[in-house]
PDB file of C-alpha atoms in Angstrom:
ATOM      1  CA  GLY H 224       8.243  13.618  -3.819  1.00  0.00           C
ATOM      2  CA  GLU H 225       5.844  15.852  -5.764  1.00  0.00           C
ATOM      3  CA  ASN H 226       8.611  16.926  -8.038  1.00  0.00           C
ATOM      4  CA  VAL H 227       9.431  13.449  -9.165  1.00  0.00           C
ATOM      5  CA  GLY H 228       6.670  12.242 -11.444  1.00  0.00           C
ATOM      6  CA  LEU H 229       5.796   9.446 -13.833  1.00  0.00           C
ATOM      7  CA  HIS H 230       4.034   9.919 -17.134  1.00  0.00           C
ATOM      8  CA  LEU H 231       2.123   6.626 -17.112  1.00  0.00           C
ATOM      9  CA  PRO H 232       0.592   5.195 -14.002  1.00  0.00           C
ATOM     10  CA  THR H 233       0.009   1.772 -15.630  1.00  0.00           C
ATOM     11  CA  LEU H 234       1.881   0.064 -18.453  1.00  0.00           C
ATOM     12  CA  SER H 235       0.647  -3.241 -19.962  1.00  0.00           C
ATOM     13  CA  VAL H 236       2.915  -5.206 -22.245  1.00  0.00           C
ATOM     14  CA  GLN H 237       3.084  -8.707 -23.757  1.00  0.00           C
ATOM     15  CA  GLU H 238       5.702 -11.154 -22.546  1.00  0.00           C
ATOM     16  CA  GLY H 239       8.845 -10.772 -24.667  1.00  0.00           C
ATOM     17  CA  ASP H 240       8.209  -7.166 -25.540  1.00  0.00           C
ATOM     18  CA  ASN H 241      10.541  -4.366 -24.445  1.00  0.00           C
ATOM     19  CA  SER H 242       9.156  -2.015 -21.784  1.00  0.00           C
ATOM     20  CA  ILE H 243       9.989   1.622 -21.216  1.00  0.00           C
ATOM     21  CA  ILE H 244       9.046   3.387 -18.014  1.00  0.00           C
ATOM     22  CA  ASN H 245       9.492   7.126 -17.887  1.00  0.00           C
ATOM     23  CA  CYS H 246      10.126   9.573 -15.088  1.00  0.00           C
ATOM     24  CA  ALA H 247      10.363  13.365 -15.018  1.00  0.00           C
ATOM     25  CA  TYR H 248      12.217  15.268 -12.373  1.00  0.00           C
ATOM     26  CA  SER H 249      12.273  18.966 -11.750  1.00  0.00           C
ATOM     27  CA  ASN H 250      15.377  19.576  -9.642  1.00  0.00           C
ATOM     28  CA  SER H 251      18.304  20.309 -11.937  1.00  0.00           C
ATOM     29  CA  ALA H 252      20.670  19.954  -8.978  1.00  0.00           C
ATOM     30  CA  SER H 253      19.770  16.257  -8.565  1.00  0.00           C
ATOM     31  CA  ASP H 254      22.938  14.232  -8.991  1.00  0.00           C
ATOM     32  CA  TYR H 255      21.949  10.607  -8.373  1.00  0.00           C
ATOM     33  CA  PHE H 256      19.034   8.594  -9.606  1.00  0.00           C
ATOM     34  CA  ILE H 257      17.776   5.164  -8.704  1.00  0.00           C
ATOM     35  CA  TRP H 258      15.162   2.776 -10.058  1.00  0.00           C
ATOM     36  CA  TYR H 259      13.376   0.464  -7.600  1.00  0.00           C
ATOM     37  CA  LYS H 260      10.975  -2.416  -8.215  1.00  0.00           C
ATOM     38  CA  GLN H 261       8.275  -3.224  -5.692  1.00  0.00           C
ATOM     39  CA  GLU H 262       6.390  -6.501  -5.897  1.00  0.00           C
ATOM     40  CA  SER H 263       3.188  -7.000  -4.053  1.00  0.00           C
ATOM     41  CA  GLY H 264       3.758  -7.502  -0.329  1.00  0.00           C
ATOM     42  CA  LYS H 265       7.438  -6.660  -0.511  1.00  0.00           C
ATOM     43  CA  GLY H 266       9.712  -3.677   0.005  1.00  0.00           C
ATOM     44  CA  PRO H 267      11.249  -1.712  -2.915  1.00  0.00           C
ATOM     45  CA  GLN H 268      14.183  -3.555  -4.459  1.00  0.00           C
ATOM     46  CA  PHE H 269      17.111  -1.781  -6.079  1.00  0.00           C
ATOM     47  CA  ILE H 270      17.330  -2.336  -9.863  1.00  0.00           C
ATOM     48  CA  ILE H 271      19.862   0.117 -11.231  1.00  0.00           C
ATOM     49  CA  ASP H 272      21.244   3.552 -10.530  1.00  0.00           C
ATOM     50  CA  ILE H 273      22.942   6.347 -12.501  1.00  0.00           C
ATOM     51  CA  ARG H 274      24.900   9.414 -11.548  1.00  0.00           C
ATOM     52  CA  SER H 275      24.495  12.762 -13.184  1.00  0.00           C
ATOM     53  CA  ASN H 276      27.860  12.552 -14.936  1.00  0.00           C
ATOM     54  CA  MET H 277      26.527   9.724 -17.099  1.00  0.00           C
ATOM     55  CA  ASP H 278      23.709   9.492 -19.611  1.00  0.00           C
ATOM     56  CA  LYS H 279      23.321   5.740 -19.905  1.00  0.00           C
ATOM     57  CA  ARG H 280      23.935   2.689 -17.787  1.00  0.00           C
ATOM     58  CA  GLN H 281      23.209  -0.974 -18.538  1.00  0.00           C
ATOM     59  CA  GLY H 282      22.505  -3.856 -16.284  1.00  0.00           C
ATOM     60  CA  GLN H 283      21.126  -7.320 -16.861  1.00  0.00           C
ATOM     61  CA  ARG H 284      18.152  -6.783 -19.253  1.00  0.00           C
ATOM     62  CA  VAL H 285      17.737  -3.224 -17.906  1.00  0.00           C
ATOM     63  CA  THR H 286      19.022   0.110 -19.195  1.00  0.00           C
ATOM     64  CA  VAL H 287      18.639   3.524 -17.559  1.00  0.00           C
ATOM     65  CA  LEU H 288      18.837   6.655 -19.678  1.00  0.00           C
ATOM     66  CA  LEU H 289      19.304  10.126 -18.205  1.00  0.00           C
ATOM     67  CA  ASN H 290      18.570  13.244 -20.214  1.00  0.00           C
ATOM     68  CA  LYS H 291      19.598  16.187 -18.052  1.00  0.00           C
ATOM     69  CA  THR H 292      18.573  18.737 -20.712  1.00  0.00           C
ATOM     70  CA  VAL H 293      14.935  17.877 -20.312  1.00  0.00           C
ATOM     71  CA  LYS H 294      15.250  16.394 -16.816  1.00  0.00           C
ATOM     72  CA  HIS H 295      14.008  12.988 -17.882  1.00  0.00           C
ATOM     73  CA  LEU H 296      14.895   9.475 -16.739  1.00  0.00           C
ATOM     74  CA  SER H 297      13.810   6.213 -18.257  1.00  0.00           C
ATOM     75  CA  LEU H 298      14.090   2.516 -17.473  1.00  0.00           C
ATOM     76  CA  GLN H 299      14.108   0.120 -20.343  1.00  0.00           C
ATOM     77  CA  ILE H 300      13.455  -3.567 -19.690  1.00  0.00           C
ATOM     78  CA  ALA H 301      14.363  -5.936 -22.504  1.00  0.00           C
ATOM     79  CA  ALA H 302      12.368  -9.093 -23.219  1.00  0.00           C
ATOM     80  CA  THR H 303       9.904  -8.388 -20.399  1.00  0.00           C
ATOM     81  CA  GLN H 304       8.861 -11.405 -18.418  1.00  0.00           C
ATOM     82  CA  PRO H 305       5.813 -12.068 -16.167  1.00  0.00           C
ATOM     83  CA  GLY H 306       8.155 -11.859 -13.183  1.00  0.00           C
ATOM     84  CA  ASP H 307       8.818  -8.251 -14.110  1.00  0.00           C
ATOM     85  CA  SER H 308       5.249  -7.318 -13.187  1.00  0.00           C
ATOM     86  CA  ALA H 309       5.512  -4.854 -10.302  1.00  0.00           C
ATOM     87  CA  VAL H 310       5.404  -1.180  -9.465  1.00  0.00           C
ATOM     88  CA  TYR H 311       8.502   0.684 -10.568  1.00  0.00           C
ATOM     89  CA  PHE H 312       9.711   3.854  -8.755  1.00  0.00           C
ATOM     90  CA  CYS H 313      12.256   6.340  -9.794  1.00  0.00           C
ATOM     91  CA  ALA H 314      13.995   8.203  -7.021  1.00  0.00           C
ATOM     92  CA  GLU H 315      16.351  11.187  -7.029  1.00  0.00           C
ATOM     93  CA  ASN H 316      18.906  12.489  -4.565  1.00  0.00           C
ATOM     94  CA  MET H 317      18.596  16.220  -4.877  1.00  0.00           C
ATOM     95  CA  GLY H 318      22.204  17.114  -4.323  1.00  0.00           C
ATOM     96  CA  GLY H 319      23.297  20.104  -2.241  1.00  0.00           C
ATOM     97  CA  GLY H 320      24.223  17.760   0.609  1.00  0.00           C
ATOM     98  CA  SER H 321      20.895  15.923   0.560  1.00  0.00           C
ATOM     99  CA  TYR H 322      21.396  12.205   0.275  1.00  0.00           C
ATOM    100  CA  ILE H 323      17.830  11.200   0.838  1.00  0.00           C
ATOM    101  CA  PRO H 324      16.134   9.474  -2.099  1.00  0.00           C
ATOM    102  CA  THR H 325      12.885  11.248  -2.997  1.00  0.00           C
ATOM    103  CA  PHE H 326      10.468   8.829  -4.689  1.00  0.00           C
ATOM    104  CA  GLY H 327       8.042   9.352  -7.470  1.00  0.00           C
ATOM    105  CA  ARG H 328       4.551   7.908  -7.343  1.00  0.00           C
ATOM    106  CA  GLY H 329       5.352   4.745  -9.302  1.00  0.00           C
ATOM    107  CA  THR H 330       4.256   2.992 -12.483  1.00  0.00           C
ATOM    108  CA  SER H 331       2.538  -0.319 -12.400  1.00  0.00           C
ATOM    109  CA  LEU H 332       3.949  -2.676 -15.053  1.00  0.00           C
ATOM    110  CA  ILE H 333       1.676  -5.547 -16.039  1.00  0.00           C
ATOM    111  CA  VAL H 334       3.134  -8.258 -18.235  1.00  0.00           C
ATOM    112  CA  HIS H 335       0.729 -10.510 -20.002  1.00  0.00           C
ATOM    113  CA  PRO H 336       1.883 -14.061 -20.866  1.00  0.00           C
TER     114      PRO H 336
ATOM    115  CA  ASP D 205      16.195 -11.154   0.741  1.00  0.00           C
ATOM    116  CA  SER D 206      17.587  -7.678   1.283  1.00  0.00           C
ATOM    117  CA  GLY D 207      19.164  -8.452   4.608  1.00  0.00           C
ATOM    118  CA  VAL D 208      17.026  -5.772   6.352  1.00  0.00           C
ATOM    119  CA  THR D 209      14.679  -7.250   9.003  1.00  0.00           C
ATOM    120  CA  GLN D 210      11.532  -5.518  10.161  1.00  0.00           C
ATOM    121  CA  THR D 211       9.168  -6.617  12.941  1.00  0.00           C
ATOM    122  CA  PRO D 212       6.359  -7.033  13.308  1.00  0.00           C
ATOM    123  CA  LYS D 213       5.014  -7.635   9.779  1.00  0.00           C
ATOM    124  CA  HIS D 214       1.482  -6.669  10.769  1.00  0.00           C
ATOM    125  CA  LEU D 215       0.166  -4.523  13.593  1.00  0.00           C
ATOM    126  CA  ILE D 216      -3.433  -3.750  14.408  1.00  0.00           C
ATOM    127  CA  THR D 217      -4.203  -1.219  17.099  1.00  0.00           C
ATOM    128  CA  ALA D 218      -6.692   1.387  18.144  1.00  0.00           C
ATOM    129  CA  THR D 219      -6.716   5.154  17.919  1.00  0.00           C
ATOM    130  CA  GLY D 220      -4.827   6.876  20.680  1.00  0.00           C
ATOM    131  CA  GLN D 221      -2.474   3.959  21.220  1.00  0.00           C
ATOM    132  CA  ARG D 222       1.324   3.851  20.883  1.00  0.00           C
ATOM    133  CA  VAL D 223       3.356   1.273  18.954  1.00  0.00           C
ATOM    134  CA  THR D 224       6.978   0.528  18.266  1.00  0.00           C
ATOM    135  CA  LEU D 225       8.341  -0.728  14.996  1.00  0.00           C
ATOM    136  CA  ARG D 226      11.733  -2.408  14.884  1.00  0.00           C
ATOM    137  CA  CYS D 227      14.362  -2.607  12.200  1.00  0.00           C
ATOM    138  CA  SER D 228      17.658  -4.458  11.942  1.00  0.00           C
ATOM    139  CA  PRO D 229      19.857  -3.150   9.068  1.00  0.00           C
ATOM    140  CA  ARG D 230      22.038  -5.211   6.780  1.00  0.00           C
ATOM    141  CA  SER D 231      25.220  -6.365   8.393  1.00  0.00           C
ATOM    142  CA  GLY D 232      27.821  -3.602   7.986  1.00  0.00           C
ATOM    143  CA  ASP D 233      25.328  -0.830   7.087  1.00  0.00           C
ATOM    144  CA  LEU D 234      25.618   2.195   9.323  1.00  0.00           C
ATOM    145  CA  SER D 235      22.679   4.255   8.096  1.00  0.00           C
ATOM    146  CA  VAL D 236      18.991   3.532   8.597  1.00  0.00           C
ATOM    147  CA  TYR D 237      16.044   5.281   6.984  1.00  0.00           C
ATOM    148  CA  TRP D 238      12.358   5.173   7.753  1.00  0.00           C
ATOM    149  CA  TYR D 239       9.692   5.677   5.063  1.00  0.00           C
ATOM    150  CA  GLN D 240       5.891   5.690   5.167  1.00  0.00           C
ATOM    151  CA  GLN D 241       3.955   4.330   2.190  1.00  0.00           C
ATOM    152  CA  SER D 242       0.297   5.100   1.758  1.00  0.00           C
ATOM    153  CA  LEU D 243      -1.922   4.861  -1.292  1.00  0.00           C
ATOM    154  CA  ASP D 244      -2.423   8.588  -1.654  1.00  0.00           C
ATOM    155  CA  GLN D 245       1.068   9.834  -0.628  1.00  0.00           C
ATOM    156  CA  GLY D 246       3.380   7.268  -2.106  1.00  0.00           C
ATOM    157  CA  LEU D 247       6.709   6.675  -0.321  1.00  0.00           C
ATOM    158  CA  GLN D 248       7.400   9.490   2.052  1.00  0.00           C
ATOM    159  CA  PHE D 249      10.699   9.911   3.819  1.00  0.00           C
ATOM    160  CA  LEU D 250      10.445  10.221   7.608  1.00  0.00           C
ATOM    161  CA  ILE D 251      13.860  10.210   9.160  1.00  0.00           C
ATOM    162  CA  GLN D 252      17.455   8.980   8.755  1.00  0.00           C
ATOM    163  CA  TYR D 253      20.082   7.853  11.283  1.00  0.00           C
ATOM    164  CA  TYR D 254      23.763   7.292  10.815  1.00  0.00           C
ATOM    165  CA  ASN D 255      25.775   5.398  13.393  1.00  0.00           C
ATOM    166  CA  GLY D 256      23.393   6.315  16.192  1.00  0.00           C
ATOM    167  CA  GLU D 257      22.893   9.954  15.322  1.00  0.00           C
ATOM    168  CA  GLU D 258      19.976  11.614  13.572  1.00  0.00           C
ATOM    169  CA  ARG D 259      21.203  12.804  10.117  1.00  0.00           C
ATOM    170  CA  ALA D 260      18.147  14.018   8.231  1.00  0.00           C
ATOM    171  CA  LYS D 261      14.476  14.584   8.959  1.00  0.00           C
ATOM    172  CA  GLY D 262      11.617  14.535   6.534  1.00  0.00           C
ATOM    173  CA  ASN D 263       7.892  14.801   6.946  1.00  0.00           C
ATOM    174  CA  ILE D 264       7.834  13.164  10.312  1.00  0.00           C
ATOM    175  CA  LEU D 265       5.009  14.121  12.699  1.00  0.00           C
ATOM    176  CA  GLU D 266       5.787  15.305  16.241  1.00  0.00           C
ATOM    177  CA  ARG D 267       3.830  12.246  17.457  1.00  0.00           C
ATOM    178  CA  PHE D 268       6.456  10.039  15.840  1.00  0.00           C
ATOM    179  CA  SER D 269      10.001   9.549  17.011  1.00  0.00           C
ATOM    180  CA  ALA D 270      12.875   7.225  16.252  1.00  0.00           C
ATOM    181  CA  GLN D 271      16.264   6.237  17.435  1.00  0.00           C
ATOM    182  CA  GLN D 272      19.195   4.098  16.463  1.00  0.00           C
ATOM    183  CA  PHE D 273      20.880   2.015  19.122  1.00  0.00           C
ATOM    184  CA  PRO D 274      24.583   1.180  19.577  1.00  0.00           C
ATOM    185  CA  ASP D 275      24.059  -2.180  17.856  1.00  0.00           C
ATOM    186  CA  LEU D 276      22.676  -0.178  14.909  1.00  0.00           C
ATOM    187  CA  HIS D 277      19.131  -1.465  15.046  1.00  0.00           C
ATOM    188  CA  SER D 278      16.449   1.184  14.946  1.00  0.00           C
ATOM    189  CA  GLU D 279      12.988   1.717  16.356  1.00  0.00           C
ATOM    190  CA  LEU D 280      10.227   3.955  15.159  1.00  0.00           C
ATOM    191  CA  ASN D 281       7.739   4.974  17.823  1.00  0.00           C
ATOM    192  CA  LEU D 282       4.285   6.125  16.791  1.00  0.00           C
ATOM    193  CA  SER D 283       2.026   7.603  19.539  1.00  0.00           C
ATOM    194  CA  SER D 284      -1.460   9.040  19.830  1.00  0.00           C
ATOM    195  CA  LEU D 285      -2.314   7.040  16.765  1.00  0.00           C
ATOM    196  CA  GLU D 286      -4.903   8.311  14.338  1.00  0.00           C
ATOM    197  CA  LEU D 287      -6.798   6.531  11.581  1.00  0.00           C
ATOM    198  CA  GLY D 288      -4.709   8.323   9.011  1.00  0.00           C
ATOM    199  CA  ASP D 289      -1.500   6.780  10.371  1.00  0.00           C
ATOM    200  CA  SER D 290      -2.549   3.455   8.850  1.00  0.00           C
ATOM    201  CA  ALA D 291       0.109   2.722   6.287  1.00  0.00           C
ATOM    202  CA  LEU D 292       3.076   0.540   5.388  1.00  0.00           C
ATOM    203  CA  TYR D 293       6.227   1.576   7.213  1.00  0.00           C
ATOM    204  CA  PHE D 294       9.530   0.646   5.602  1.00  0.00           C
ATOM    205  CA  CYS D 295      12.965   0.642   6.995  1.00  0.00           C
ATOM    206  CA  ALA D 296      15.955   0.779   4.694  1.00  0.00           C
ATOM    207  CA  SER D 297      19.649   0.716   5.302  1.00  0.00           C
ATOM    208  CA  SER D 298      22.829   1.707   3.408  1.00  0.00           C
ATOM    209  CA  VAL D 299      26.502   1.547   4.077  1.00  0.00           C
ATOM    210  CA  GLU D 300      27.320   5.192   4.734  1.00  0.00           C
ATOM    211  CA  GLY D 301      24.166   7.172   3.994  1.00  0.00           C
ATOM    212  CA  ASN D 302      25.758   9.178   1.213  1.00  0.00           C
ATOM    213  CA  ASN D 303      24.380   9.044  -2.361  1.00  0.00           C
ATOM    214  CA  GLU D 304      24.076   5.304  -2.478  1.00  0.00           C
ATOM    215  CA  LYS D 305      21.403   2.700  -2.996  1.00  0.00           C
ATOM    216  CA  LEU D 306      19.146   1.679  -0.207  1.00  0.00           C
ATOM    217  CA  PHE D 307      18.160  -1.806   0.826  1.00  0.00           C
ATOM    218  CA  PHE D 308      14.558  -2.032   2.057  1.00  0.00           C
ATOM    219  CA  GLY D 309      12.947  -4.391   4.523  1.00  0.00           C
ATOM    220  CA  SER D 310       9.598  -6.036   3.885  1.00  0.00           C
ATOM    221  CA  GLY D 311       7.727  -3.395   5.889  1.00  0.00           C
ATOM    222  CA  THR D 312       5.337  -3.248   8.798  1.00  0.00           C
ATOM    223  CA  GLN D 313       1.647  -2.924   7.866  1.00  0.00           C
ATOM    224  CA  LEU D 314       0.032  -0.733  10.529  1.00  0.00           C
ATOM    225  CA  SER D 315      -3.769  -0.677  10.772  1.00  0.00           C
ATOM    226  CA  VAL D 316      -5.324   1.814  13.187  1.00  0.00           C
ATOM    227  CA  LEU D 317      -8.934   1.032  13.869  1.00  0.00           C
TER     228      LEU D 317
END
């Protein structure tokens, strides 16, 4: 997982703000990317995914952007809520027959009411 | 609830001992993954099984072994335990094990004293 990194280890926001969590990856052959949320005492929970043939995908209050040119992935959370407080991981499947998600170190999101 | 069940939730043992962690995947999922999560190493992939057969191996120590049984549940065996093996061990499952999202259990917290 050392090639999947996050720029900010901790992100603090106010309730209602939009949050952006960034992730850099180094393997240009990676073809599938996933964001997970991990709350304290729980396992990682799937949020949203994107394949390399797309550059944007939207879910409920979340958007993932993929920039293959600079090998960058971001997760945008709209109208952040206290329940969004958690550690967020990006993971990549490196392609070439590897279907094992490789996780980055994670970003801790703290939402202040 | 992800549908993935892990037991036990907590395990405390001594160095040199052997333990077995158990995982039941989501109904219908054929693939099981084991990950180790520690503070300094993040989420590290250990091993993957698909329909009873080993499919991929990660940074799994020789002291560790796993298997997937005909009913698709999986066990992770950790032997000759060392202090450094203390970590959260997660099991995840997916339908086919090919470029798809994983569903994680709540983990087993292993403490080696």
